[in-house]
Amino acid sequence: MNTPTLTELRSPWVVVTHADDPWARTETSKLREQGGRVFRLDGHELRDPASLFAAFAREMSFPGYFGGNWDALVDCLHDWHGDDEAQGVVVVIEHADDLLGAEFLGLFVSVLCQAAWKANLQLDAEGAPHDDWPSFALHFVLLLDRTPPSAFAEPAAQGMDVGVAMWESRLTAALTGTDWPGSDPAAP
């Protein structure tokens, strides 16, 4: 696996790391310098699916027809272009420790990976190139205050087609399998 980046159209799609990790600050700064957008969500608000959907919709200005379910979250994330057609998007979830006990954590990581796969490769639901929008870098960073990233490995890997790996002190997640062409395996 290559060094994780938030500015390029490649996996890993999700990185779980400590809140004080200089990698996260450096990468979000690089993205901003390239004209990208950084959205911040509070993990305290994401303890159940309904509040998770509401937080994403509010912070990322999802359209009014957002369905408030996992499939709709994938669709709105990978279709997101905002008002200014940002050169890339990273969603940073602060205080993500609270997600560790959530029954839906594996599904959530899978959904984030699916949305990023579609946005970065700009593929439609069937895996064919999407002609209407250009691809854009979409990545997710979960920042932990007190939990080691390795604690997220087993629950995150329970998501559909999610492969996880440790890279230095960070946990990375990407899609695996033949159903996700172009998604690098998570293993180093």
XYZ file of C-alpha atoms in Angstrom:
188
model
C 0.000 0.000 0.000
C 1.176 3.494 -0.769
C 1.309 6.167 1.889
C -2.276 7.308 2.571
C -3.135 10.682 1.084
C -6.202 12.895 1.101
C -5.336 14.719 -2.122
C -5.184 11.889 -4.639
C -7.845 9.737 -6.300
C -6.785 6.506 -4.602
C -7.401 4.412 -1.546
C -7.328 3.975 1.354
C -10.684 5.683 1.622
C -10.883 5.759 5.426
C -8.066 6.432 7.899
C -8.499 6.038 11.653
C -5.857 7.837 13.708
C -5.214 9.841 16.868
C -6.491 13.410 17.111
C -2.942 14.731 17.508
C -1.542 12.888 14.469
C 0.518 15.368 12.394
C -0.279 13.339 9.240
C -3.942 14.396 9.451
C -3.090 18.088 9.843
C -0.560 17.978 7.010
C -2.890 16.170 4.609
C -5.909 18.396 5.304
C -3.684 21.463 4.786
C -2.477 20.075 1.440
C -6.066 19.479 0.364
C -7.086 23.033 1.267
C -4.075 24.443 -0.610
C -5.277 22.572 -3.723
C -8.755 24.080 -3.418
C -10.350 21.214 -1.507
C -12.896 21.326 1.298
C -12.649 19.902 4.798
C -15.854 19.107 6.663
C -15.772 18.382 10.383
C -18.322 16.289 12.215
C -18.480 15.505 15.912
C -18.484 11.787 16.751
C -20.647 12.562 19.797
C -23.481 13.288 17.329
C -23.059 10.041 15.404
C -24.092 7.498 18.044
C -27.152 6.271 16.166
C -28.027 6.190 12.459
C -30.701 8.911 12.616
C -28.396 11.473 14.232
C -25.535 10.399 11.931
C -27.652 11.030 8.833
C -28.836 14.381 10.226
C -25.264 15.510 11.014
C -23.970 14.624 7.540
C -26.954 16.296 5.867
C -26.545 19.476 7.920
C -22.768 19.833 7.666
C -22.514 18.930 3.982
C -25.715 20.680 2.882
C -27.309 17.592 1.371
C -30.329 18.236 -0.849
C -33.791 18.206 0.700
C -34.591 14.855 -0.893
C -31.799 13.085 1.068
C -33.465 9.873 2.192
C -31.828 9.529 5.595
C -30.606 5.961 5.036
C -27.325 4.218 4.204
C -27.886 4.044 0.441
C -28.843 7.716 0.324
C -25.709 8.588 2.305
C -23.553 6.826 -0.305
C -25.384 8.650 -3.099
C -25.178 12.123 -1.559
C -21.527 11.738 -0.599
C -20.355 10.533 -3.994
C -22.538 13.027 -5.861
C -21.439 15.925 -3.665
C -19.932 18.807 -5.564
C -20.983 21.748 -3.449
C -21.439 25.213 -4.791
C -17.832 25.671 -5.824
C -16.895 22.274 -7.278
C -14.115 21.702 -4.747
C -10.986 19.933 -5.936
C -11.391 17.346 -3.204
C -13.297 16.654 -0.029
C -12.289 15.160 3.269
C -14.736 14.493 6.053
C -13.024 14.555 9.439
C -14.917 12.952 12.290
C -13.581 14.251 15.578
C -14.162 12.338 18.834
C -14.725 9.188 16.778
C -14.080 7.020 19.861
C -17.852 7.068 20.420
C -18.371 5.063 17.228
C -16.453 2.053 18.553
C -19.451 0.659 20.435
C -21.941 1.335 17.649
C -23.528 -1.789 16.170
C -23.447 -0.136 12.753
C -19.696 0.667 12.687
C -18.820 -1.968 10.050
C -21.709 -0.859 7.845
C -20.724 2.801 8.308
C -17.115 2.150 7.248
C -18.361 0.170 4.242
C -20.693 3.027 3.252
C -17.863 5.576 3.529
C -15.607 3.347 1.422
C -18.321 2.855 -1.213
C -18.979 6.600 -1.472
C -15.260 7.345 -1.783
C -14.757 4.579 -4.357
C -17.518 6.059 -6.497
C -16.343 9.682 -6.125
C -12.633 9.010 -6.642
C -13.173 6.798 -9.665
C -16.476 8.506 -10.609
C -18.277 5.303 -11.320
C -22.000 4.756 -11.362
C -23.814 2.051 -9.425
C -22.872 -0.566 -12.037
C -19.167 0.336 -11.956
C -19.193 2.142 -15.317
C -17.621 5.600 -15.730
C -20.035 8.399 -14.892
C -19.975 10.997 -17.667
C -21.941 13.742 -15.914
C -19.416 14.666 -13.201
C -15.657 14.670 -12.938
C -14.077 12.512 -10.283
C -12.952 14.176 -7.068
C -10.857 13.065 -4.127
C -13.154 12.000 -1.294
C -11.676 10.597 1.888
C -12.663 10.153 5.517
C -10.547 10.554 8.644
C -11.734 9.372 12.031
C -9.862 11.120 14.840
C -9.607 9.346 18.180
C -9.056 10.989 21.555
C -8.356 7.972 23.772
C -8.803 4.751 21.781
C -5.999 3.054 19.832
C -6.805 2.862 16.092
C -6.222 -0.912 16.182
C -9.375 -1.267 18.327
C -11.395 -0.342 15.224
C -9.889 -3.129 13.081
C -12.291 -5.961 13.847
C -15.559 -3.974 13.842
C -14.569 -2.018 10.711
C -13.658 -5.208 8.864
C -17.163 -6.538 9.479
C -18.453 -4.094 6.866
C -19.308 -5.473 3.432
C -16.145 -5.945 1.343
C -13.994 -3.851 3.704
C -10.338 -4.682 4.151
C -8.371 -3.056 6.939
C -4.657 -2.749 7.608
C -2.375 -0.927 9.968
C -0.081 1.667 8.414
C 2.383 2.968 10.966
C 0.046 3.784 13.898
C -3.045 4.318 11.713
C -5.818 1.981 10.652
C -6.722 2.179 6.971
C -9.817 0.833 5.238
C -10.579 0.217 1.580
C -12.872 -2.002 -0.440
C -11.641 -5.420 -1.439
C -12.693 -7.954 -4.008
C -13.492 -8.054 -7.684
C -16.700 -6.043 -7.217
C -14.599 -2.922 -6.551
C -12.184 -2.483 -9.489
C -9.558 0.169 -8.969
C -9.799 0.034 -5.199
C -6.416 -0.933 -3.881
C -6.398 -3.626 -1.252
C -5.973 -2.265 2.254
C -3.166 -4.648 3.127
C 0.344 -3.160 3.003
